XYZ file of C-alpha atoms in Angstrom:
622
model
C 73.736 79.523 27.924
C 71.742 76.915 26.409
C 70.611 77.370 30.215
C 70.463 80.874 30.919
C 68.161 81.555 26.761
C 65.757 79.372 27.683
C 65.009 79.812 31.486
C 64.656 83.615 30.169
C 62.248 83.198 27.437
C 60.370 81.196 29.813
C 60.029 83.907 32.596
C 59.286 86.440 29.555
C 56.670 84.391 28.725
C 55.698 84.773 32.250
C 56.143 88.129 32.400
C 54.480 88.369 28.709
C 51.010 86.577 30.226
C 50.806 87.971 33.350
C 50.331 91.875 32.710
C 46.882 93.468 33.991
C 45.782 96.371 33.211
C 42.622 98.841 34.288
C 40.452 100.450 31.034
C 38.827 103.584 31.019
C 36.613 105.499 29.267
C 34.239 108.970 28.290
C 31.041 105.979 27.552
C 29.841 104.270 30.144
C 30.011 100.827 28.550
C 33.535 100.740 29.446
C 33.322 101.537 33.362
C 34.642 99.197 35.789
C 35.987 97.013 33.084
C 39.602 94.860 33.372
C 42.032 94.402 30.404
C 43.508 91.201 30.592
C 46.752 91.264 28.220
C 47.179 87.516 26.669
C 51.129 86.909 24.799
C 51.415 90.737 23.333
C 48.872 89.279 20.454
C 44.976 90.261 22.029
C 42.591 92.235 24.508
C 40.642 90.433 26.088
C 37.693 92.758 27.672
C 35.585 91.416 30.773
C 33.595 92.519 33.084
C 34.459 92.689 37.446
C 32.401 89.307 37.282
C 35.190 87.788 34.933
C 32.096 87.958 31.878
C 33.644 88.293 28.355
C 33.006 91.701 27.442
C 34.951 91.294 23.375
C 38.368 90.932 22.520
C 39.855 93.180 20.807
C 42.689 92.596 18.409
C 46.219 94.179 18.498
C 47.637 93.971 15.167
C 44.340 96.036 14.377
C 45.021 98.554 16.219
C 48.876 99.808 15.620
C 49.085 102.916 17.821
C 48.675 100.385 20.706
C 50.944 97.812 19.785
C 53.136 100.301 19.224
C 52.889 102.252 22.345
C 52.601 98.938 24.748
C 56.350 97.771 22.848
C 57.776 101.298 23.447
C 56.248 101.105 27.042
C 56.104 97.828 27.778
C 57.064 97.216 31.380
C 56.697 101.948 32.835
C 53.164 102.949 33.771
C 51.866 104.422 30.153
C 48.715 105.125 29.043
C 47.556 103.878 25.179
C 45.152 104.997 23.149
C 44.266 104.026 20.395
C 40.362 104.807 17.580
C 37.536 102.328 17.460
C 35.175 102.834 16.083
C 32.965 105.906 16.335
C 34.085 107.575 19.964
C 38.411 107.043 21.175
C 38.861 104.448 23.511
C 41.644 105.260 26.319
C 44.015 102.066 28.010
C 45.242 102.605 30.805
C 48.231 100.169 32.504
C 48.353 101.187 35.743
C 49.521 98.179 37.464
C 53.068 98.986 39.598
C 55.683 97.091 39.530
C 55.518 95.439 42.286
C 52.444 93.896 41.707
C 53.743 92.457 38.443
C 56.107 90.930 40.546
C 53.841 89.158 42.805
C 51.999 88.241 39.598
C 55.414 86.388 38.121
C 57.201 85.341 41.275
C 53.190 83.609 41.958
C 53.729 82.052 38.751
C 56.770 80.811 38.756
C 55.841 79.418 42.587
C 53.203 77.285 40.591
C 55.497 75.926 37.734
C 58.840 75.561 40.469
C 58.796 71.400 39.537
C 58.908 72.608 35.633
C 62.015 75.032 36.092
C 63.544 72.166 38.197
C 63.373 69.525 35.607
C 64.833 72.413 33.024
C 67.481 73.580 35.243
C 68.311 69.733 35.620
C 67.473 68.599 32.425
C 69.711 71.400 30.079
C 73.166 71.024 32.983
C 72.793 67.769 31.846
C 72.985 67.854 28.403
C 75.497 70.434 28.957
C 77.887 68.800 30.921
C 76.793 64.770 28.023
C 77.494 67.413 25.325
C 80.838 68.928 26.494
C 84.540 67.362 25.309
C 84.982 66.820 29.233
C 83.315 65.412 31.314
C 84.930 67.273 33.894
C 82.610 70.432 35.183
C 85.599 72.128 36.054
C 86.229 73.316 32.437
C 82.647 73.827 32.322
C 83.249 77.617 34.407
C 87.255 77.598 33.619
C 87.856 76.491 29.899
C 91.231 75.508 29.794
C 92.095 74.146 33.135
C 92.304 70.385 32.463
C 95.385 68.826 34.068
C 97.658 66.301 32.403
C 96.213 62.593 33.711
C 99.413 60.610 31.518
C 100.773 57.544 33.003
C 103.625 59.886 34.473
C 102.319 62.376 35.430
C 98.732 60.453 37.082
C 101.167 61.233 40.187
C 101.692 64.973 39.980
C 99.097 67.387 41.176
C 98.301 70.628 39.588
C 99.457 73.027 42.335
C 97.226 74.909 44.496
C 95.060 77.928 44.355
C 92.207 79.740 42.611
C 90.743 80.000 39.326
C 88.005 82.564 40.715
C 85.268 84.404 38.656
C 83.817 81.214 36.498
C 84.782 82.018 32.612
C 86.847 85.361 34.147
C 88.628 84.388 36.388
C 90.734 86.642 38.674
C 91.776 89.676 37.376
C 95.298 89.719 38.484
C 97.159 92.700 35.922
C 95.020 94.957 38.200
C 96.251 97.233 40.846
C 95.020 99.041 44.024
C 96.812 102.897 45.342
C 97.572 100.417 48.364
C 100.106 98.275 46.432
C 100.426 100.040 42.490
C 100.188 97.760 39.890
C 100.118 93.983 40.028
C 97.843 93.731 43.526
C 95.878 90.926 42.532
C 98.292 88.784 41.878
C 100.126 90.045 44.548
C 97.386 89.353 46.731
C 98.007 85.876 45.848
C 100.790 85.067 45.782
C 100.839 86.130 49.469
C 97.963 83.600 50.015
C 99.175 80.574 48.787
C 102.399 78.371 48.478
C 105.396 79.856 45.451
C 103.810 77.703 43.221
C 99.965 78.434 42.087
C 97.278 78.039 40.019
C 95.178 81.193 38.920
C 92.913 81.255 35.867
C 92.361 85.500 34.305
C 90.443 86.507 31.632
C 89.396 83.566 30.338
C 93.664 81.419 30.259
C 94.851 79.071 33.153
C 98.030 80.428 34.596
C 100.393 78.574 36.631
C 102.646 81.616 39.132
C 106.134 80.906 39.403
C 108.397 82.297 42.428
C 111.410 81.151 44.206
C 114.575 81.394 42.193
C 115.568 77.546 41.995
C 111.591 76.792 40.284
C 111.875 80.056 37.716
C 115.673 78.989 36.368
C 113.686 75.001 36.715
C 111.050 76.346 34.889
C 113.307 78.756 31.859
C 115.820 75.993 31.250
C 112.799 74.620 29.517
C 113.109 78.012 26.886
C 113.151 76.462 23.434
C 113.455 72.768 24.280
C 110.981 70.297 22.107
C 109.297 67.755 23.275
C 111.386 64.546 22.856
C 113.977 67.484 25.352
C 116.370 68.816 22.748
C 117.087 72.007 21.971
C 117.003 72.682 18.515
C 115.079 75.005 16.178
C 111.723 75.395 16.910
C 111.478 75.811 20.796
C 108.384 73.679 21.748
C 109.370 73.598 25.711
C 108.049 77.413 26.702
C 108.673 80.500 24.524
C 106.551 83.589 25.124
C 103.011 84.386 25.276
C 101.413 87.589 23.617
C 98.102 88.220 24.463
C 95.895 89.611 22.158
C 98.728 88.676 19.312
C 96.008 90.451 16.589
C 96.404 93.494 18.245
C 98.977 93.793 20.725
C 102.296 91.671 17.195
C 100.622 94.681 14.958
C 101.870 97.779 17.710
C 104.183 96.265 19.975
C 106.193 94.376 17.027
C 106.203 90.666 16.837
C 109.813 90.276 15.074
C 111.210 91.658 18.063
C 113.939 89.762 20.126
C 110.957 88.742 23.008
C 109.473 87.546 20.435
C 111.497 85.437 18.543
C 110.745 81.137 19.023
C 113.493 79.552 17.361
C 116.328 78.793 18.992
C 118.684 79.656 16.076
C 117.914 82.577 14.804
C 116.773 83.626 18.386
C 120.267 83.476 19.299
C 121.302 84.860 16.257
C 119.647 87.302 17.033
C 120.544 87.959 20.344
C 124.025 88.373 18.420
C 122.894 91.524 16.203
C 120.776 92.986 18.611
C 123.090 92.797 21.678
C 125.856 94.764 19.215
C 124.422 98.191 19.559
C 124.378 97.022 24.398
C 128.563 96.169 24.342
C 130.101 98.410 27.004
C 131.742 99.853 24.350
C 128.411 100.994 22.198
C 127.475 101.766 25.309
C 131.134 103.654 27.168
C 130.519 105.961 23.311
C 126.794 106.571 24.526
C 127.727 107.631 27.867
C 128.600 111.492 26.238
C 125.006 111.877 25.068
C 123.228 110.989 27.914
C 125.268 112.744 30.695
C 123.978 115.372 28.297
C 120.015 114.690 28.576
C 120.123 114.615 32.746
C 122.460 118.324 32.669
C 119.643 119.500 30.456
C 116.896 118.107 33.067
C 119.156 118.798 35.975
C 119.256 122.170 34.609
C 114.933 122.636 34.472
C 114.738 120.970 38.257
C 117.313 124.318 39.767
C 115.407 126.778 37.331
C 112.289 126.562 39.171
C 113.668 128.049 42.191
C 110.891 127.594 45.444
C 108.605 125.795 43.134
C 106.596 121.728 43.152
C 108.706 119.676 40.933
C 107.338 116.483 39.908
C 110.447 114.441 39.381
C 108.298 111.532 37.725
C 107.848 113.705 34.870
C 110.913 114.989 34.628
C 112.307 111.099 34.449
C 109.680 110.488 31.842
C 111.579 113.623 29.672
C 114.511 112.484 30.769
C 114.058 108.525 28.982
C 112.266 109.722 26.335
C 115.084 112.289 25.299
C 117.846 109.135 25.678
C 115.176 107.744 23.304
C 115.091 110.476 20.115
C 118.567 111.559 20.709
C 120.578 108.617 21.481
C 118.153 105.166 20.671
C 117.148 106.803 17.099
C 119.452 109.392 16.746
C 116.762 111.413 15.484
C 117.513 115.697 14.805
C 114.444 116.469 15.762
C 113.619 120.203 15.642
C 112.544 121.697 19.282
C 108.980 122.405 18.633
C 109.397 118.456 17.772
C 109.920 117.409 20.772
C 107.152 117.337 22.605
C 105.667 115.493 19.498
C 107.798 113.284 19.637
C 107.071 112.365 23.754
C 103.744 112.886 23.029
C 103.685 109.602 20.542
C 105.495 106.892 22.195
C 103.584 107.748 25.798
C 100.699 107.115 23.413
C 101.852 104.003 22.414
C 103.121 102.918 25.454
C 100.635 103.958 27.573
C 98.043 102.111 25.216
C 98.973 98.881 25.219
C 98.424 98.190 28.874
C 94.508 98.748 27.104
C 92.338 95.724 28.080
C 90.489 96.299 24.662
C 93.196 95.305 22.027
C 93.249 91.906 24.058
C 90.492 90.816 21.971
C 91.147 87.574 19.399
C 89.980 89.866 16.993
C 91.641 92.537 14.921
C 90.560 96.124 15.551
C 89.185 97.777 12.120
C 91.497 100.581 11.299
C 93.362 99.707 14.647
C 96.682 101.531 13.080
C 95.224 104.227 11.246
C 92.500 105.443 13.685
C 93.340 105.004 17.245
C 95.509 106.599 19.799
C 97.863 103.812 19.790
C 97.566 102.855 15.861
C 98.761 106.927 15.122
C 101.440 106.544 17.355
C 103.125 103.616 16.255
C 102.894 104.712 12.936
C 104.333 108.023 13.729
C 107.398 106.064 15.671
C 108.090 103.324 12.746
C 107.660 106.462 10.060
C 110.873 108.592 12.665
C 112.870 105.194 12.111
C 112.208 104.417 8.501
C 113.380 107.952 7.471
C 116.322 107.820 9.901
C 117.183 103.994 8.333
C 117.357 106.035 4.945
C 119.286 108.440 6.408
C 121.281 106.538 7.794
C 121.760 104.451 4.218
C 122.652 107.486 2.245
C 125.303 108.716 5.079
C 126.438 106.433 6.940
C 126.441 104.344 10.171
C 126.791 107.738 13.282
C 126.920 107.080 17.182
C 123.409 105.673 17.526
C 122.026 103.030 18.953
C 119.826 102.793 15.857
C 122.238 102.610 13.501
C 124.515 99.723 14.774
C 121.172 97.454 15.231
C 121.100 98.931 11.035
C 124.713 97.903 10.215
C 125.654 95.380 12.635
C 126.426 91.457 11.528
C 126.504 87.911 12.226
C 130.075 86.909 13.586
C 129.514 83.734 11.912
C 129.602 84.990 8.684
C 129.847 88.376 8.333
C 127.240 89.152 5.663
C 124.072 88.387 7.691
C 122.398 91.722 8.676
C 118.782 92.548 10.630
C 116.017 93.000 7.842
C 114.600 96.689 8.746
C 111.236 95.137 10.305
C 113.588 94.184 12.665
C 115.633 97.264 13.115
C 113.008 98.750 13.554
C 111.053 96.330 16.242
C 114.654 95.802 17.816
C 115.082 100.002 18.402
C 110.951 100.455 19.714
C 111.430 98.342 21.925
C 114.321 99.340 23.364
C 112.505 102.289 23.874
C 109.806 100.746 25.457
C 111.982 98.061 28.007
C 114.247 101.073 28.345
C 112.497 103.839 28.992
C 110.005 102.491 31.025
C 112.688 100.409 33.276
C 114.357 103.617 33.797
C 111.821 106.132 33.837
C 110.125 103.778 36.570
C 112.885 102.856 38.639
C 114.421 106.024 38.981
C 111.208 107.472 40.008
C 110.838 105.049 42.865
C 114.781 105.955 43.931
C 113.603 109.360 44.374
C 111.206 108.558 46.727
C 113.189 106.370 48.423
C 115.877 109.120 49.171
C 113.176 111.573 49.992
C 111.846 109.467 52.876
C 115.733 108.099 54.121
C 117.807 111.520 53.818
C 121.150 109.686 54.987
C 121.113 107.432 52.326
C 120.919 110.526 50.456
C 124.173 112.782 51.880
C 126.225 109.363 51.454
C 125.407 109.703 48.302
C 125.793 112.420 47.528
C 129.802 112.068 50.028
C 130.701 109.755 47.234
C 129.855 112.217 44.600
C 131.833 114.488 45.436
C 135.116 112.527 46.392
C 134.539 110.670 43.143
C 134.950 114.111 41.496
C 137.428 115.229 43.864
C 139.829 112.717 42.047
C 138.466 112.004 38.437
C 136.851 115.420 37.968
C 133.231 116.044 36.434
C 133.640 114.237 33.974
C 131.461 110.331 33.302
C 132.875 107.405 32.510
C 132.448 103.020 32.253
C 135.476 102.732 34.568
C 133.623 106.420 36.725
C 130.867 104.970 37.489
C 131.908 101.459 38.493
C 133.117 102.828 41.352
C 130.002 104.566 42.078
C 129.888 101.361 44.439
C 127.083 102.963 47.015
C 124.848 104.406 44.051
C 125.217 101.133 42.812
C 123.686 100.194 45.546
C 120.782 102.418 46.334
C 119.616 101.537 42.825
C 120.058 97.500 43.546
C 118.293 98.289 46.254
C 115.617 100.032 44.942
C 115.047 96.820 41.730
C 115.117 94.758 44.834
C 111.651 96.710 45.786
C 110.292 97.925 42.952
C 111.136 95.595 40.455
C 108.986 94.686 37.236
C 106.083 92.906 38.931
C 106.739 89.429 36.255
C 108.280 88.348 33.340
C 106.617 87.752 30.292
C 104.103 85.418 29.924
C 105.194 82.211 27.953
C 102.934 78.887 26.962
C 103.676 75.144 27.293
C 104.220 73.218 24.894
C 104.552 70.236 26.794
C 103.234 69.807 30.512
C 106.569 70.555 33.055
C 106.883 69.747 36.671
C 108.005 72.008 38.499
C 108.894 71.504 42.444
C 106.245 68.465 41.869
C 103.620 70.320 40.280
C 102.482 70.354 37.196
C 102.297 73.334 33.896
C 99.619 71.256 31.895
C 100.518 71.741 28.174
C 98.301 74.905 26.969
C 99.152 76.274 29.915
C 100.840 79.719 30.977
C 103.557 80.133 33.096
C 104.434 83.487 34.590
C 107.651 83.947 36.835
C 106.435 86.137 39.437
C 109.907 87.872 40.302
C 108.314 90.183 43.588
C 107.406 87.349 45.384
C 110.782 86.186 44.348
C 112.443 88.785 46.138
C 110.066 89.087 48.987
C 110.250 85.454 49.782
C 114.209 85.969 49.358
C 115.555 84.106 52.802
C 119.040 86.383 53.397
C 116.279 88.989 54.106
C 112.622 87.890 54.648
C 111.111 89.604 57.593
C 108.155 88.118 59.147
C 105.965 91.568 59.163
C 107.182 91.835 56.168
C 108.672 95.110 56.359
C 111.390 94.003 54.856
C 109.419 95.042 51.055
C 108.399 98.546 53.118
C 109.807 101.637 51.627
C 110.256 103.482 54.989
C 111.488 100.404 56.666
C 112.854 97.869 54.260
C 114.977 100.197 52.029
C 118.697 99.560 53.455
C 121.864 100.300 50.612
C 124.147 99.037 52.563
C 123.231 94.861 52.877
C 124.340 95.138 48.854
C 127.849 96.313 50.522
C 127.993 93.252 52.955
C 128.675 89.627 51.551
C 126.856 88.501 54.535
C 123.591 91.029 54.603
C 123.841 90.942 50.699
C 120.331 90.298 49.096
C 120.804 85.697 47.136
C 118.114 87.106 45.080
C 117.784 89.945 42.137
C 116.540 89.119 39.126
C 115.293 92.405 37.688
C 115.807 91.360 34.669
C 114.802 88.431 34.344
C 116.903 85.687 34.140
C 117.513 82.936 31.602
C 118.395 83.223 27.215
C 115.994 86.227 26.867
C 117.148 88.164 29.931
C 116.596 91.471 29.343
C 119.622 92.840 26.623
C 119.178 96.198 27.085
C 120.121 96.223 31.018
C 123.029 98.123 31.172
C 122.269 100.962 29.093
C 118.785 101.096 31.889
C 122.244 101.039 35.198
C 123.437 103.598 33.071
C 121.227 105.610 32.493
C 119.750 105.374 36.031
C 123.464 105.915 37.157
C 124.914 108.648 35.453
C 121.320 111.155 36.474
C 122.073 110.042 40.009
C 125.618 110.873 40.438
C 124.731 114.414 38.561
C 121.988 114.962 40.639
C 124.193 114.058 43.728
C 127.126 116.361 42.665
C 124.165 119.223 41.810
C 121.021 119.118 43.558
C 119.568 118.850 47.612
C 116.305 118.187 47.751
C 112.844 117.209 49.972
C 109.808 115.692 49.719
C 106.912 118.036 49.417
C 104.958 115.014 51.032
C 107.213 113.131 53.986
C 104.965 111.896 56.366
C 102.320 111.479 54.321
C 100.564 107.326 52.958
C 102.243 106.298 49.851
C 100.298 105.599 47.125
C 100.528 104.496 44.818
C 98.982 104.405 40.801
C 96.794 101.467 39.474
C 97.424 100.828 35.282
C 101.068 101.539 35.211
C 103.529 98.449 33.439
C 106.222 98.893 37.302
C 105.360 101.179 40.538
C 104.936 104.584 40.637
C 103.759 106.570 43.400
C 100.659 108.761 42.296
C 101.760 111.986 43.266
C 104.846 111.760 40.688
C 107.239 111.872 43.563
C 106.648 115.987 44.312
C 109.669 117.816 45.615
C 111.407 121.093 46.482
C 114.703 121.491 45.239
C 117.818 123.701 45.710
C 121.527 124.070 44.196
C 123.556 121.547 46.474
C 125.726 122.677 48.970
C 129.001 121.419 49.093
């Protein structure tokens, strides 16, 4: 910053002292003179022989001062009253001529500039906390040089642009979100370092490496796992803004090991197999409504992404929150969830200070406030009328088995219920959208899914239960194969409270660690192909691999791993399988753009095709 300021000031003074202009007036006394501006304070008027005729002080001519300051870098005409006549001052010097003069002066003072550059750079290094140029350009990227880690290096990698680093979250139409991370993942080893938005990060891929990292969850510096957790813990970027918007009392962001365990038991009571079983009729009703809407379109084009968004959001308000919305209120709820979940990706929320009026004036804040109000109204109803079959009710009335009295606070109920909506709707909707794409690309697979459902219907009838869903083995393999190819790219960032060693590489204290799920799936030796076709939507989609023990993938972690594994996994899998089972029984479809190259949305949490998967549907023929 010092170097920039000094150089800028020096160049500015050179420019200011070299502006040359010509002058003419209606009076012959000023014919053929040159005006030389000195430091924006005076004008020296000379004749063509460089003899000084007079000096005008700009402070005596306000109009000259005002006009010059306004037009200091462009050609303009300046006029001012000078004694008994009007003096016209015209600035005619071209930009190229001005630059030539500036460069000439810079060349004459090159040695001074070079000396200044060396001096300021040396001073900055001497004044810095660490005499390491790397930490000047990429703050926070220190390694742990303690004696027992001297032979343990940082991972290979790239820090990218000084101060900013790489944009690992940015997407591309060819890949989808996190294209920057994917490019680096394929360039470096399974563990590599990267710098992004002022944060040093170690990306960790490979199931053994990820498990080695996650074993430090909640650990203290001495290696114990008592309350307080100081091994690794979840890290919320932009906490000052994302905290109130996302909900800091959600299970994901509890850092105390004992409190996390208790909170997970309480939230988990709403996600038990029995609780999911009880929710299936409501889920099936929501799926049936959307399938009816599909068939009503007739020969028209249907965007499957919108169908799945509406389906998962209907489950959100009907089953998760148990709201009693009127038909005209449903679009408002859908829009609020869309504004809230979509707004979380807004980079403005990463600012290191609280945005004034965030919850009242911003779209994402108003959406979150609306949803919180709906939850609070429902909780008041539950308190008055007693429990019902909603997930929110199970959260509100849950008690800890250890003492039978501990319950979630209202804030914990609200934050965790809304987090289930975010995680569940995003995972389920994105995955179902990709499933519909892959089944459209592979009609033989779709036919086999339909055949399986016809057989189950002939045996057990149309109703769906958890036991009947468990019999949908081929459908299950389709969903798992889709999540193998298109999982969430990473799990939540973790911050290292002490230096960790993973596969012989440092994750220094204070750095972030990122579990690279997509890259872990890509490197799975059980399915890996050198040409990358095992991850290609047209060449690599093989649900049969899940039915054969010898071909089964050795890695599958779309819901994370360790003590923070996604608690809504059962609900998400049930939502997806119920919809696909009912769709296979009633609908045939084909893709509108089957032969075109697949393009992806770039600013989403999970992969979503850019066209939303457009299809034409008709009633299925047995």
